Amino acid sequence: MVHIADVLARRHVPAAGLFLSLTRRCPLSCAHCSTNSTIRSEEHAAAPFVRLVESFTPQSRPEFVFLTGGEALLRLSTVRRIARVARERGSRTVLITGLFFARARGTVPARLAEVLRTVDHVVVSHDRFHAPEVPRAHALDVVAELLGLGVDTSFQLVADGPDDRYIAETVAEIRARFGDRVPALVAPLGAAGRGAALLDAVELIDTLQPGVRPGGPPPPSGPPAPVAASAPAAAAPAPCAMAAWPTVAYDGTVVACCSQDVVDGPAPEHLVLGHAARDPWSLIAERCAESPTLRAIRTYGPELLTDRFAPGCASGGYCTSCLRIGGRPEVLRGAEQLVREPVFLATEALVVLAQTAAGPEAFARRYGVPEYAGLLTLGRPGGTDREPVGEAG
Ligand code: SF4
């Protein structure tokens, strides 16, 4: 059993997780789809995904393997095999599904139920775009059935914002039906993995739990110490936690973040970690953890990094700045220089510590709709010591 809050509590830790985009295909035709999936979308050989998981060892493995698509359940035998091997090596699996099999009301088909019981957590995706395809009542019935089968389950809901009435009604129904036992992450429409929802590092430090700051390394005060004779950086620090977990794209290319632009490719070289058909997990994890550019992006964010070594060039937005770093050799060289500075090591450690101390609700506030962040820890053993869940809509 795995609670989704415990998964997302590790989202900022390099190589603590791995996303596998098993297929872009999906039988549903939702009006909004972040992966642009259809039943005719691309699907490549399963062997590279399986091979990468088979390269895990008890000593070198991600804590969590996130199976996603498209609709991951279109590859039942692959899901079953990956879940089995991952568990043997000590990893837990999380699968996200749009419940294509619940368009008509009824029980979960036996073959699907058997596979869903092999993973450690199931995330059910639902929003007003899914609703015409899979009615909310059907989705709640499936979750009730999965809970009855002993499968840990949560919702991922996509909202227009805190005033999205459909999501407010959905949340109220979920809470009433499941008695606050089922958590949910409410994500903003179209903002997954995007910098718009990021807090800057100053806000991040402000979320430190009492007692962490005094005992930890000194917090960064403003931009990092100068390592090049350039104009002061104009951008604020804004660490990117999305650069922490490798993602295997549909074709087996392993990239450093799950942003759809990066997954769709071609990804710039500084965001490519290898290929699942060729590289073992130990190498992917090492590249993820050690890449100077990724370390700098995770610690300061792409805009500050660009501003420092190519002043005035961090235009176009957070992720656009990141994607353009590959074409700026002075920034790539600067990142290599930056990570050798003692102050960087201290700041890098502090940023990880701050995010760990802030906990999974802080993640939900940064990357989700903040008013609903408290839903993430519903049903979590030990609960949360934060304020009660906000009501929106
Ligand atoms: S493109 Fe870069 S900045 Fe954007 S989410 Fe990915 S790693 Fe982070």
mmCIF file of C-alpha atoms and ligand atoms in Angstrom:
data_model
loop_
_atom_site.group_PDB
_atom_site.id
_atom_site.type_symbol
_atom_site.label_atom_id
_atom_site.label_comp_id
_atom_site.label_asym_id
_atom_site.label_seq_id
_atom_site.Cartn_x
_atom_site.Cartn_y
_atom_site.Cartn_z
ATOM 1 C CA MET A 1 0.000 0.000 0.000
ATOM 2 C CA VAL A 2 1.325 3.419 -0.972
ATOM 3 C CA HIS A 3 -0.291 6.759 -0.201
ATOM 4 C CA ILE A 4 0.013 9.284 -3.010
ATOM 5 C CA ALA A 5 1.259 11.942 -0.564
ATOM 6 C CA ASP A 6 4.226 9.723 0.263
ATOM 7 C CA VAL A 7 5.034 9.484 -3.440
ATOM 8 C CA LEU A 8 4.845 13.231 -4.033
ATOM 9 C CA ALA A 9 6.791 13.914 -0.845
ATOM 10 C CA ARG A 10 9.795 12.592 -2.791
ATOM 11 C CA ARG A 11 9.053 14.387 -6.075
ATOM 12 C CA HIS A 12 11.965 16.822 -5.651
ATOM 13 C CA VAL A 13 14.574 14.155 -4.847
ATOM 14 C CA PRO A 14 16.814 13.290 -7.818
ATOM 15 C CA ALA A 15 16.078 9.817 -9.217
ATOM 16 C CA ALA A 16 13.687 8.912 -6.377
ATOM 17 C CA GLY A 17 11.117 8.210 -9.066
ATOM 18 C CA LEU A 18 10.803 7.253 -12.706
ATOM 19 C CA PHE A 19 7.975 7.940 -15.143
ATOM 20 C CA LEU A 20 7.276 5.396 -17.878
ATOM 21 C CA SER A 21 5.132 6.753 -20.744
ATOM 22 C CA LEU A 22 4.075 3.295 -21.863
ATOM 23 C CA THR A 23 1.893 4.421 -24.759
ATOM 24 C CA ARG A 24 0.362 7.573 -26.145
ATOM 25 C CA ARG A 25 -2.732 5.610 -27.213
ATOM 26 C CA CYS A 26 -5.998 6.102 -25.356
ATOM 27 C CA PRO A 27 -9.528 4.937 -26.231
ATOM 28 C CA LEU A 28 -11.121 8.088 -24.780
ATOM 29 C CA SER A 29 -11.649 11.291 -26.760
ATOM 30 C CA CYS A 30 -11.665 13.953 -24.060
ATOM 31 C CA ALA A 31 -11.937 17.518 -25.342
ATOM 32 C CA HIS A 32 -8.851 18.456 -23.370
ATOM 33 C CA CYS A 33 -5.954 16.028 -23.184
ATOM 34 C CA SER A 34 -2.482 17.075 -22.085
ATOM 35 C CA THR A 35 -0.890 14.271 -24.107
ATOM 36 C CA ASN A 36 -3.025 14.717 -27.227
ATOM 37 C CA SER A 37 -3.866 11.039 -27.123
ATOM 38 C CA THR A 38 -6.168 9.123 -29.455
ATOM 39 C CA ILE A 39 -6.609 5.425 -30.088
ATOM 40 C CA ARG A 40 -4.392 5.839 -33.183
ATOM 41 C CA SER A 41 -1.544 7.583 -31.369
ATOM 42 C CA GLU A 42 1.985 6.232 -31.232
ATOM 43 C CA GLU A 43 2.966 3.117 -29.340
ATOM 44 C CA HIS A 44 6.447 1.686 -29.487
ATOM 45 C CA ALA A 45 7.916 -1.637 -28.424
ATOM 46 C CA ALA A 46 7.463 -2.525 -24.776
ATOM 47 C CA ALA A 47 10.914 -4.124 -24.511
ATOM 48 C CA PRO A 48 12.899 -0.947 -23.632
ATOM 49 C CA PHE A 49 10.550 -0.094 -20.743
ATOM 50 C CA VAL A 50 10.791 -3.621 -19.351
ATOM 51 C CA ARG A 51 14.524 -3.726 -19.921
ATOM 52 C CA LEU A 52 15.089 -0.556 -17.925
ATOM 53 C CA VAL A 53 13.061 -1.880 -14.982
ATOM 54 C CA GLU A 54 14.938 -5.186 -15.182
ATOM 55 C CA SER A 55 18.172 -3.230 -14.767
ATOM 56 C CA PHE A 56 17.103 -2.129 -11.270
ATOM 57 C CA THR A 57 18.947 -3.734 -8.392
ATOM 58 C CA PRO A 58 17.994 -3.632 -4.719
ATOM 59 C CA GLN A 59 20.807 -1.107 -4.274
ATOM 60 C CA SER A 60 20.148 0.977 -7.396
ATOM 61 C CA ARG A 61 16.472 1.564 -8.151
ATOM 62 C CA PRO A 62 13.936 4.352 -7.959
ATOM 63 C CA GLU A 63 11.611 4.299 -4.975
ATOM 64 C CA PHE A 64 8.598 4.781 -7.245
ATOM 65 C CA VAL A 65 7.816 3.831 -10.834
ATOM 66 C CA PHE A 66 4.953 5.858 -12.271
ATOM 67 C CA LEU A 67 3.137 4.132 -15.156
ATOM 68 C CA THR A 68 1.453 6.593 -17.429
ATOM 69 C CA GLY A 69 0.275 7.169 -20.997
ATOM 70 C CA GLY A 70 -1.982 7.784 -22.904
ATOM 71 C CA GLU A 71 -3.733 4.941 -21.169
ATOM 72 C CA ALA A 72 -1.202 2.633 -19.530
ATOM 73 C CA LEU A 73 -3.841 -0.090 -19.083
ATOM 74 C CA LEU A 74 -3.818 -0.690 -22.839
ATOM 75 C CA ARG A 75 -0.571 -2.607 -22.161
ATOM 76 C CA LEU A 76 -1.769 -5.047 -19.550
ATOM 77 C CA SER A 77 0.985 -7.643 -19.825
ATOM 78 C CA THR A 78 3.660 -4.928 -19.753
ATOM 79 C CA VAL A 79 2.130 -3.317 -16.659
ATOM 80 C CA ARG A 80 1.909 -6.695 -14.939
ATOM 81 C CA ARG A 81 5.511 -7.550 -15.714
ATOM 82 C CA ILE A 82 6.910 -4.154 -14.741
ATOM 83 C CA ALA A 83 4.966 -4.163 -11.467
ATOM 84 C CA ARG A 84 6.250 -7.631 -10.613
ATOM 85 C CA VAL A 85 9.898 -6.919 -11.439
ATOM 86 C CA ALA A 86 9.835 -3.501 -9.750
ATOM 87 C CA ARG A 87 8.470 -5.037 -6.573
ATOM 88 C CA GLU A 88 11.095 -7.785 -6.627
ATOM 89 C CA ARG A 89 13.799 -5.118 -6.770
ATOM 90 C CA GLY A 90 12.223 -3.027 -4.000
ATOM 91 C CA SER A 91 10.431 -0.297 -6.018
ATOM 92 C CA ARG A 92 6.742 0.592 -5.748
ATOM 93 C CA THR A 93 4.524 1.196 -8.752
ATOM 94 C CA VAL A 94 1.861 3.846 -9.300
ATOM 95 C CA LEU A 95 -0.464 3.705 -12.307
ATOM 96 C CA ILE A 96 -2.614 6.530 -13.633
ATOM 97 C CA THR A 97 -5.729 5.689 -15.624
ATOM 98 C CA GLY A 98 -8.619 7.528 -17.264
ATOM 99 C CA LEU A 99 -10.939 4.525 -16.659
ATOM 100 C CA PHE A 100 -11.786 3.893 -20.314
ATOM 101 C CA PHE A 101 -13.371 0.614 -19.208
ATOM 102 C CA ALA A 102 -15.969 2.490 -17.104
ATOM 103 C CA ARG A 103 -17.777 4.282 -19.912
ATOM 104 C CA ALA A 104 -20.663 1.932 -19.203
ATOM 105 C CA ARG A 105 -21.580 1.308 -15.597
ATOM 106 C CA GLY A 106 -20.511 -2.033 -14.203
ATOM 107 C CA THR A 107 -17.800 -3.810 -12.295
ATOM 108 C CA VAL A 108 -14.156 -3.616 -13.284
ATOM 109 C CA PRO A 109 -13.404 -6.331 -15.875
ATOM 110 C CA ALA A 110 -11.658 -9.270 -14.227
ATOM 111 C CA ARG A 111 -8.471 -9.010 -16.339
ATOM 112 C CA LEU A 112 -8.084 -5.347 -15.473
ATOM 113 C CA ALA A 113 -8.847 -5.886 -11.800
ATOM 114 C CA GLU A 114 -6.175 -8.563 -11.628
ATOM 115 C CA VAL A 115 -3.560 -6.195 -13.103
ATOM 116 C CA LEU A 116 -4.661 -3.233 -10.987
ATOM 117 C CA ARG A 117 -4.058 -5.368 -7.911
ATOM 118 C CA THR A 118 -0.428 -5.863 -8.930
ATOM 119 C CA VAL A 119 0.430 -2.153 -8.640
ATOM 120 C CA ASP A 120 0.870 -0.340 -5.347
ATOM 121 C CA HIS A 121 -1.309 2.670 -6.070
ATOM 122 C CA VAL A 122 -3.859 3.662 -8.709
ATOM 123 C CA VAL A 123 -4.480 7.296 -9.620
ATOM 124 C CA VAL A 124 -7.865 7.912 -11.254
ATOM 125 C CA SER A 125 -7.882 10.892 -13.590
ATOM 126 C CA HIS A 126 -11.146 12.812 -13.767
ATOM 127 C CA ASP A 127 -12.352 16.303 -14.696
ATOM 128 C CA ARG A 128 -15.124 17.941 -16.668
ATOM 129 C CA PHE A 129 -13.408 16.945 -19.923
ATOM 130 C CA HIS A 130 -13.447 13.279 -18.895
ATOM 131 C CA ALA A 131 -17.034 13.433 -17.674
ATOM 132 C CA PRO A 132 -18.764 13.094 -21.082
ATOM 133 C CA GLU A 133 -16.641 9.974 -21.693
ATOM 134 C CA VAL A 134 -16.661 8.473 -18.197
ATOM 135 C CA PRO A 135 -19.384 9.895 -15.938
ATOM 136 C CA ARG A 136 -18.325 10.905 -12.449
ATOM 137 C CA ALA A 137 -20.644 8.356 -10.847
ATOM 138 C CA HIS A 138 -18.893 5.572 -12.767
ATOM 139 C CA ALA A 139 -15.466 6.843 -11.694
ATOM 140 C CA LEU A 140 -16.514 6.875 -8.042
ATOM 141 C CA ASP A 141 -17.923 3.358 -8.365
ATOM 142 C CA VAL A 142 -14.598 2.110 -9.729
ATOM 143 C CA VAL A 143 -12.700 3.720 -6.866
ATOM 144 C CA ALA A 144 -15.079 2.107 -4.370
ATOM 145 C CA GLU A 145 -14.504 -1.258 -6.020
ATOM 146 C CA LEU A 146 -10.721 -0.827 -6.020
ATOM 147 C CA LEU A 147 -10.726 0.120 -2.360
ATOM 148 C CA GLY A 148 -12.774 -3.005 -1.724
ATOM 149 C CA LEU A 149 -10.081 -5.017 -3.490
ATOM 150 C CA GLY A 150 -7.448 -3.471 -1.229
ATOM 151 C CA VAL A 151 -5.943 -1.211 -3.914
ATOM 152 C CA ASP A 152 -4.721 2.142 -2.611
ATOM 153 C CA THR A 153 -6.375 4.768 -4.823
ATOM 154 C CA SER A 154 -6.446 8.539 -5.297
ATOM 155 C CA PHE A 155 -7.881 11.056 -7.726
ATOM 156 C CA GLN A 156 -6.118 13.462 -10.045
ATOM 157 C CA LEU A 157 -8.516 16.249 -10.910
ATOM 158 C CA VAL A 158 -7.888 19.074 -13.360
ATOM 159 C CA ALA A 159 -9.486 22.416 -12.495
ATOM 160 C CA ASP A 160 -9.824 25.781 -14.238
ATOM 161 C CA GLY A 161 -8.885 27.277 -10.881
ATOM 162 C CA PRO A 162 -10.310 27.518 -7.377
ATOM 163 C CA ASP A 163 -13.741 28.514 -8.748
ATOM 164 C CA ASP A 164 -14.177 25.517 -11.059
ATOM 165 C CA ARG A 165 -17.673 24.390 -10.081
ATOM 166 C CA TYR A 166 -17.374 20.925 -11.580
ATOM 167 C CA ILE A 167 -14.315 20.186 -9.463
ATOM 168 C CA ALA A 168 -15.949 21.670 -6.358
ATOM 169 C CA GLU A 169 -18.904 19.314 -6.817
ATOM 170 C CA THR A 170 -16.587 16.395 -7.524
ATOM 171 C CA VAL A 171 -14.530 17.041 -4.417
ATOM 172 C CA ALA A 172 -17.673 17.298 -2.292
ATOM 173 C CA GLU A 173 -18.944 13.984 -3.672
ATOM 174 C CA ILE A 174 -15.621 12.239 -3.151
ATOM 175 C CA ARG A 175 -15.403 13.434 0.425
ATOM 176 C CA ALA A 176 -18.983 12.502 1.202
ATOM 177 C CA ARG A 177 -18.841 9.070 -0.370
ATOM 178 C CA PHE A 178 -15.449 8.011 0.950
ATOM 179 C CA GLY A 179 -15.491 9.783 4.288
ATOM 180 C CA ASP A 180 -12.236 11.655 3.628
ATOM 181 C CA ARG A 181 -10.322 8.410 3.102
ATOM 182 C CA VAL A 182 -9.439 9.065 -0.556
ATOM 183 C CA PRO A 183 -6.852 11.753 -1.388
ATOM 184 C CA ALA A 184 -6.827 13.950 -4.478
ATOM 185 C CA LEU A 185 -4.373 16.184 -6.276
ATOM 186 C CA VAL A 186 -6.141 19.053 -8.017
ATOM 187 C CA ALA A 187 -3.952 20.265 -10.858
ATOM 188 C CA PRO A 188 -4.428 23.491 -12.805
ATOM 189 C CA LEU A 189 -5.613 23.144 -16.352
ATOM 190 C CA GLY A 190 -2.720 23.090 -18.772
ATOM 191 C CA ALA A 191 -0.107 23.949 -16.176
ATOM 192 C CA ALA A 192 1.407 20.570 -15.401
ATOM 193 C CA GLY A 193 5.139 20.831 -15.180
ATOM 194 C CA ARG A 194 5.080 24.485 -16.068
ATOM 195 C CA GLY A 195 6.793 27.263 -14.293
ATOM 196 C CA ALA A 196 3.643 29.321 -13.769
ATOM 197 C CA ALA A 197 2.823 27.428 -10.605
ATOM 198 C CA LEU A 198 6.311 27.550 -9.183
ATOM 199 C CA LEU A 199 7.178 29.553 -6.148
ATOM 200 C CA ASP A 200 10.527 31.199 -6.082
ATOM 201 C CA ALA A 201 13.158 30.046 -3.663
ATOM 202 C CA VAL A 202 12.373 32.790 -1.192
ATOM 203 C CA GLU A 203 8.819 31.514 -0.849
ATOM 204 C CA LEU A 204 10.225 28.028 -0.657
ATOM 205 C CA ILE A 205 12.412 28.912 2.293
ATOM 206 C CA ASP A 206 9.424 30.533 3.975
ATOM 207 C CA THR A 207 7.659 27.184 3.930
ATOM 208 C CA LEU A 208 10.337 25.596 6.097
ATOM 209 C CA GLN A 209 8.969 23.805 9.103
ATOM 210 C CA PRO A 210 9.792 25.436 12.444
ATOM 211 C CA GLY A 211 13.135 24.203 13.643
ATOM 212 C CA VAL A 212 14.506 23.253 10.249
ATOM 213 C CA ARG A 213 16.076 26.561 9.325
ATOM 214 C CA PRO A 214 18.191 26.986 12.475
ATOM 215 C CA GLY A 215 19.621 23.487 12.278
ATOM 216 C CA GLY A 216 20.204 23.367 8.553
ATOM 217 C CA PRO A 217 22.698 24.979 6.234
ATOM 218 C CA PRO A 218 22.348 28.752 5.836
ATOM 219 C CA PRO A 219 19.532 29.767 3.490
ATOM 220 C CA PRO A 220 20.424 31.534 0.294
ATOM 221 C CA SER A 221 19.927 35.265 0.536
ATOM 222 C CA GLY A 222 18.946 36.357 -2.927
ATOM 223 C CA PRO A 223 20.814 35.112 -5.982
ATOM 224 C CA PRO A 224 23.712 32.686 -5.608
ATOM 225 C CA ALA A 225 27.203 34.008 -4.965
ATOM 226 C CA PRO A 226 28.719 35.441 -8.129
ATOM 227 C CA VAL A 227 30.910 33.052 -10.038
ATOM 228 C CA ALA A 228 31.325 35.155 -13.125
ATOM 229 C CA ALA A 229 31.997 38.814 -13.636
ATOM 230 C CA SER A 230 28.568 39.633 -14.969
ATOM 231 C CA ALA A 231 25.709 41.964 -14.179
ATOM 232 C CA PRO A 232 23.587 40.987 -11.163
ATOM 233 C CA ALA A 233 20.937 38.438 -11.987
ATOM 234 C CA ALA A 234 17.466 39.887 -12.463
ATOM 235 C CA ALA A 235 15.509 36.624 -12.197
ATOM 236 C CA ALA A 236 14.503 35.247 -8.813
ATOM 237 C CA PRO A 237 15.563 31.773 -7.720
ATOM 238 C CA ALA A 238 12.832 29.281 -8.639
ATOM 239 C CA PRO A 239 13.958 25.675 -8.189
ATOM 240 C CA CYS A 240 12.458 23.175 -10.598
ATOM 241 C CA ALA A 241 11.425 19.964 -8.837
ATOM 242 C CA MET A 242 10.224 18.602 -12.179
ATOM 243 C CA ALA A 243 13.862 18.078 -13.153
ATOM 244 C CA ALA A 244 14.292 15.411 -10.467
ATOM 245 C CA TRP A 245 12.580 12.299 -11.877
ATOM 246 C CA PRO A 246 13.587 10.854 -15.246
ATOM 247 C CA THR A 247 10.806 10.199 -17.734
ATOM 248 C CA VAL A 248 10.919 7.514 -20.408
ATOM 249 C CA ALA A 249 9.146 9.000 -23.421
ATOM 250 C CA TYR A 250 6.931 6.929 -25.716
ATOM 251 C CA ASP A 251 9.871 5.925 -27.929
ATOM 252 C CA GLY A 252 12.178 4.945 -25.061
ATOM 253 C CA THR A 253 14.179 8.180 -24.943
ATOM 254 C CA VAL A 254 14.870 9.058 -21.318
ATOM 255 C CA VAL A 255 14.461 12.741 -20.553
ATOM 256 C CA ALA A 256 14.977 14.731 -17.392
ATOM 257 C CA CYS A 257 11.453 16.031 -16.867
ATOM 258 C CA CYS A 258 7.835 15.129 -17.588
ATOM 259 C CA SER A 259 6.922 18.404 -19.311
ATOM 260 C CA GLN A 260 4.919 17.390 -22.371
ATOM 261 C CA ASP A 261 7.090 19.569 -24.632
ATOM 262 C CA VAL A 262 10.155 17.660 -23.459
ATOM 263 C CA VAL A 263 8.492 14.241 -23.666
ATOM 264 C CA ASP A 264 7.207 14.971 -27.175
ATOM 265 C CA GLY A 265 10.733 15.924 -28.222
ATOM 266 C CA PRO A 266 13.097 16.444 -29.673
ATOM 267 C CA ALA A 267 14.423 17.356 -26.243
ATOM 268 C CA PRO A 268 17.486 19.584 -25.988
ATOM 269 C CA GLU A 269 20.633 17.681 -25.135
ATOM 270 C CA HIS A 270 20.890 18.950 -21.553
ATOM 271 C CA LEU A 271 17.494 17.334 -20.832
ATOM 272 C CA VAL A 272 18.313 13.949 -22.392
ATOM 273 C CA LEU A 273 19.522 11.255 -20.000
ATOM 274 C CA GLY A 274 19.826 8.304 -22.364
ATOM 275 C CA HIS A 275 17.653 5.609 -23.879
ATOM 276 C CA ALA A 276 15.789 2.783 -22.166
ATOM 277 C CA ALA A 277 16.904 0.278 -24.803
ATOM 278 C CA ARG A 278 20.555 0.937 -24.090
ATOM 279 C CA ASP A 279 21.209 2.435 -20.667
ATOM 280 C CA PRO A 280 20.745 0.788 -17.260
ATOM 281 C CA TRP A 281 18.985 2.552 -14.411
ATOM 282 C CA SER A 282 22.269 3.083 -12.541
ATOM 283 C CA LEU A 283 23.572 5.216 -15.413
ATOM 284 C CA ILE A 284 20.304 7.118 -15.878
ATOM 285 C CA ALA A 285 20.163 7.866 -12.144
ATOM 286 C CA GLU A 286 23.779 8.998 -12.073
ATOM 287 C CA ARG A 287 23.273 11.349 -15.021
ATOM 288 C CA CYS A 288 20.116 12.730 -13.423
ATOM 289 C CA ALA A 289 21.792 13.355 -10.090
ATOM 290 C CA GLU A 290 25.160 14.592 -11.372
ATOM 291 C CA SER A 291 24.423 16.712 -14.447
ATOM 292 C CA PRO A 292 25.622 20.237 -13.579
ATOM 293 C CA THR A 293 22.865 21.833 -15.658
ATOM 294 C CA LEU A 294 20.125 19.769 -14.023
ATOM 295 C CA ARG A 295 21.538 20.434 -10.570
ATOM 296 C CA ALA A 296 21.525 24.165 -11.277
ATOM 297 C CA ILE A 297 17.960 24.022 -12.660
ATOM 298 C CA ARG A 298 16.762 22.072 -9.633
ATOM 299 C CA THR A 299 18.432 24.536 -7.290
ATOM 300 C CA TYR A 300 17.980 27.966 -8.888
ATOM 301 C CA GLY A 301 15.664 27.383 -11.853
ATOM 302 C CA PRO A 302 16.371 27.966 -15.543
ATOM 303 C CA GLU A 303 15.745 31.718 -15.588
ATOM 304 C CA LEU A 304 18.221 32.615 -12.890
ATOM 305 C CA LEU A 305 20.764 30.229 -14.390
ATOM 306 C CA THR A 306 20.365 31.845 -17.806
ATOM 307 C CA ASP A 307 20.386 35.366 -16.395
ATOM 308 C CA ARG A 308 23.626 34.743 -14.583
ATOM 309 C CA PHE A 309 25.608 33.479 -17.533
ATOM 310 C CA ALA A 310 23.756 35.062 -20.456
ATOM 311 C CA PRO A 311 22.363 38.274 -18.953
ATOM 312 C CA GLY A 312 19.154 39.475 -20.533
ATOM 313 C CA CYS A 313 18.527 36.193 -22.381
ATOM 314 C CA ALA A 314 16.041 34.576 -19.982
ATOM 315 C CA SER A 315 13.007 35.567 -21.978
ATOM 316 C CA GLY A 316 9.930 33.647 -23.037
ATOM 317 C CA GLY A 317 9.037 32.113 -19.700
ATOM 318 C CA TYR A 318 10.286 29.522 -17.264
ATOM 319 C CA CYS A 319 10.320 26.341 -19.356
ATOM 320 C CA THR A 320 11.143 28.202 -22.557
ATOM 321 C CA SER A 321 14.263 29.527 -20.850
ATOM 322 C CA CYS A 322 15.092 25.962 -19.864
ATOM 323 C CA LEU A 323 14.647 24.576 -23.376
ATOM 324 C CA ARG A 324 16.882 27.333 -24.789
ATOM 325 C CA ILE A 325 19.748 26.570 -22.417
ATOM 326 C CA GLY A 326 20.876 23.827 -24.797
ATOM 327 C CA GLY A 327 21.651 26.484 -27.400
ATOM 328 C CA ARG A 328 23.647 28.638 -24.994
ATOM 329 C CA PRO A 329 27.097 27.099 -24.458
ATOM 330 C CA GLU A 330 27.998 29.919 -22.056
ATOM 331 C CA VAL A 331 25.154 28.827 -19.750
ATOM 332 C CA LEU A 332 26.144 25.151 -19.957
ATOM 333 C CA ARG A 333 29.749 26.073 -19.146
ATOM 334 C CA GLY A 334 28.537 28.379 -16.389
ATOM 335 C CA ALA A 335 26.528 25.579 -14.782
ATOM 336 C CA GLU A 336 29.638 23.389 -14.682
ATOM 337 C CA GLN A 337 31.513 26.189 -12.982
ATOM 338 C CA LEU A 338 28.636 26.979 -10.640
ATOM 339 C CA VAL A 339 28.265 23.492 -9.174
ATOM 340 C CA ARG A 340 31.915 23.485 -8.123
ATOM 341 C CA GLU A 341 31.354 26.454 -5.818
ATOM 342 C CA PRO A 342 31.064 25.567 -2.097
ATOM 343 C CA VAL A 343 28.103 27.932 -1.783
ATOM 344 C CA PHE A 344 26.278 25.953 -4.445
ATOM 345 C CA LEU A 345 26.669 22.705 -2.523
ATOM 346 C CA ALA A 346 25.213 24.327 0.582
ATOM 347 C CA THR A 347 22.345 25.899 -1.340
ATOM 348 C CA GLU A 348 21.572 22.701 -3.232
ATOM 349 C CA ALA A 349 21.355 20.780 0.040
ATOM 350 C CA LEU A 350 19.162 23.471 1.560
ATOM 351 C CA VAL A 351 16.726 23.497 -1.344
ATOM 352 C CA VAL A 352 16.254 19.729 -1.053
ATOM 353 C CA LEU A 353 15.927 20.026 2.731
ATOM 354 C CA ALA A 354 13.409 22.858 2.448
ATOM 355 C CA GLN A 355 11.207 20.910 0.052
ATOM 356 C CA THR A 356 11.399 17.791 2.202
ATOM 357 C CA ALA A 357 10.499 19.783 5.304
ATOM 358 C CA ALA A 358 7.645 21.573 3.552
ATOM 359 C CA GLY A 359 6.071 18.213 2.762
ATOM 360 C CA PRO A 360 3.706 16.980 0.065
ATOM 361 C CA GLU A 361 1.048 19.633 0.682
ATOM 362 C CA ALA A 362 3.607 22.279 -0.221
ATOM 363 C CA PHE A 363 4.143 20.380 -3.463
ATOM 364 C CA ALA A 364 0.380 20.455 -4.074
ATOM 365 C CA ARG A 365 0.283 24.186 -3.363
ATOM 366 C CA ARG A 366 3.132 24.885 -5.790
ATOM 367 C CA TYR A 367 2.097 22.637 -8.644
ATOM 368 C CA GLY A 368 -1.617 22.242 -8.028
ATOM 369 C CA VAL A 369 -4.556 24.490 -7.182
ATOM 370 C CA PRO A 370 -3.462 25.743 -3.743
ATOM 371 C CA GLU A 371 -6.991 25.934 -2.304
ATOM 372 C CA TYR A 372 -7.249 22.171 -2.651
ATOM 373 C CA ALA A 373 -3.740 21.239 -1.457
ATOM 374 C CA GLY A 374 -5.014 19.736 1.778
ATOM 375 C CA LEU A 375 -6.851 17.021 -0.145
ATOM 376 C CA LEU A 376 -3.547 15.361 -0.932
ATOM 377 C CA THR A 377 -3.066 13.974 2.555
ATOM 378 C CA LEU A 378 -6.614 12.706 3.146
ATOM 379 C CA GLY A 379 -6.493 9.165 4.434
ATOM 380 C CA ARG A 380 -2.775 9.297 5.058
ATOM 381 C CA PRO A 381 -1.676 7.448 8.160
ATOM 382 C CA GLY A 382 -0.556 10.144 10.542
ATOM 383 C CA GLY A 383 -2.519 12.689 8.501
ATOM 384 C CA THR A 384 -1.147 16.188 8.368
ATOM 385 C CA ASP A 385 -0.345 18.839 10.883
ATOM 386 C CA ARG A 386 -1.460 21.558 8.530
ATOM 387 C CA GLU A 387 -4.613 23.581 8.424
ATOM 388 C CA PRO A 388 -7.890 21.884 7.387
ATOM 389 C CA VAL A 389 -8.593 21.401 3.705
ATOM 390 C CA GLY A 390 -9.864 24.548 2.029
ATOM 391 C CA GLU A 391 -13.229 24.549 0.367
ATOM 392 C CA ALA A 392 -13.419 26.125 -3.040
ATOM 393 C CA GLY A 393 -16.145 26.968 -5.456
HETATM 394 S S1 SF4 B 1 11.445 22.172 -19.137
HETATM 395 FE FE1 SF4 B 1 13.057 22.615 -17.596
HETATM 396 S S2 SF4 B 1 12.178 24.174 -16.217
HETATM 397 FE FE2 SF4 B 1 10.468 23.237 -17.390
HETATM 398 S S3 SF4 B 1 9.706 21.599 -16.036
HETATM 399 FE FE3 SF4 B 1 11.242 20.683 -17.432
HETATM 400 S S4 SF4 B 1 13.219 20.779 -16.300
HETATM 401 FE FE4 SF4 B 1 11.766 22.185 -15.271
#
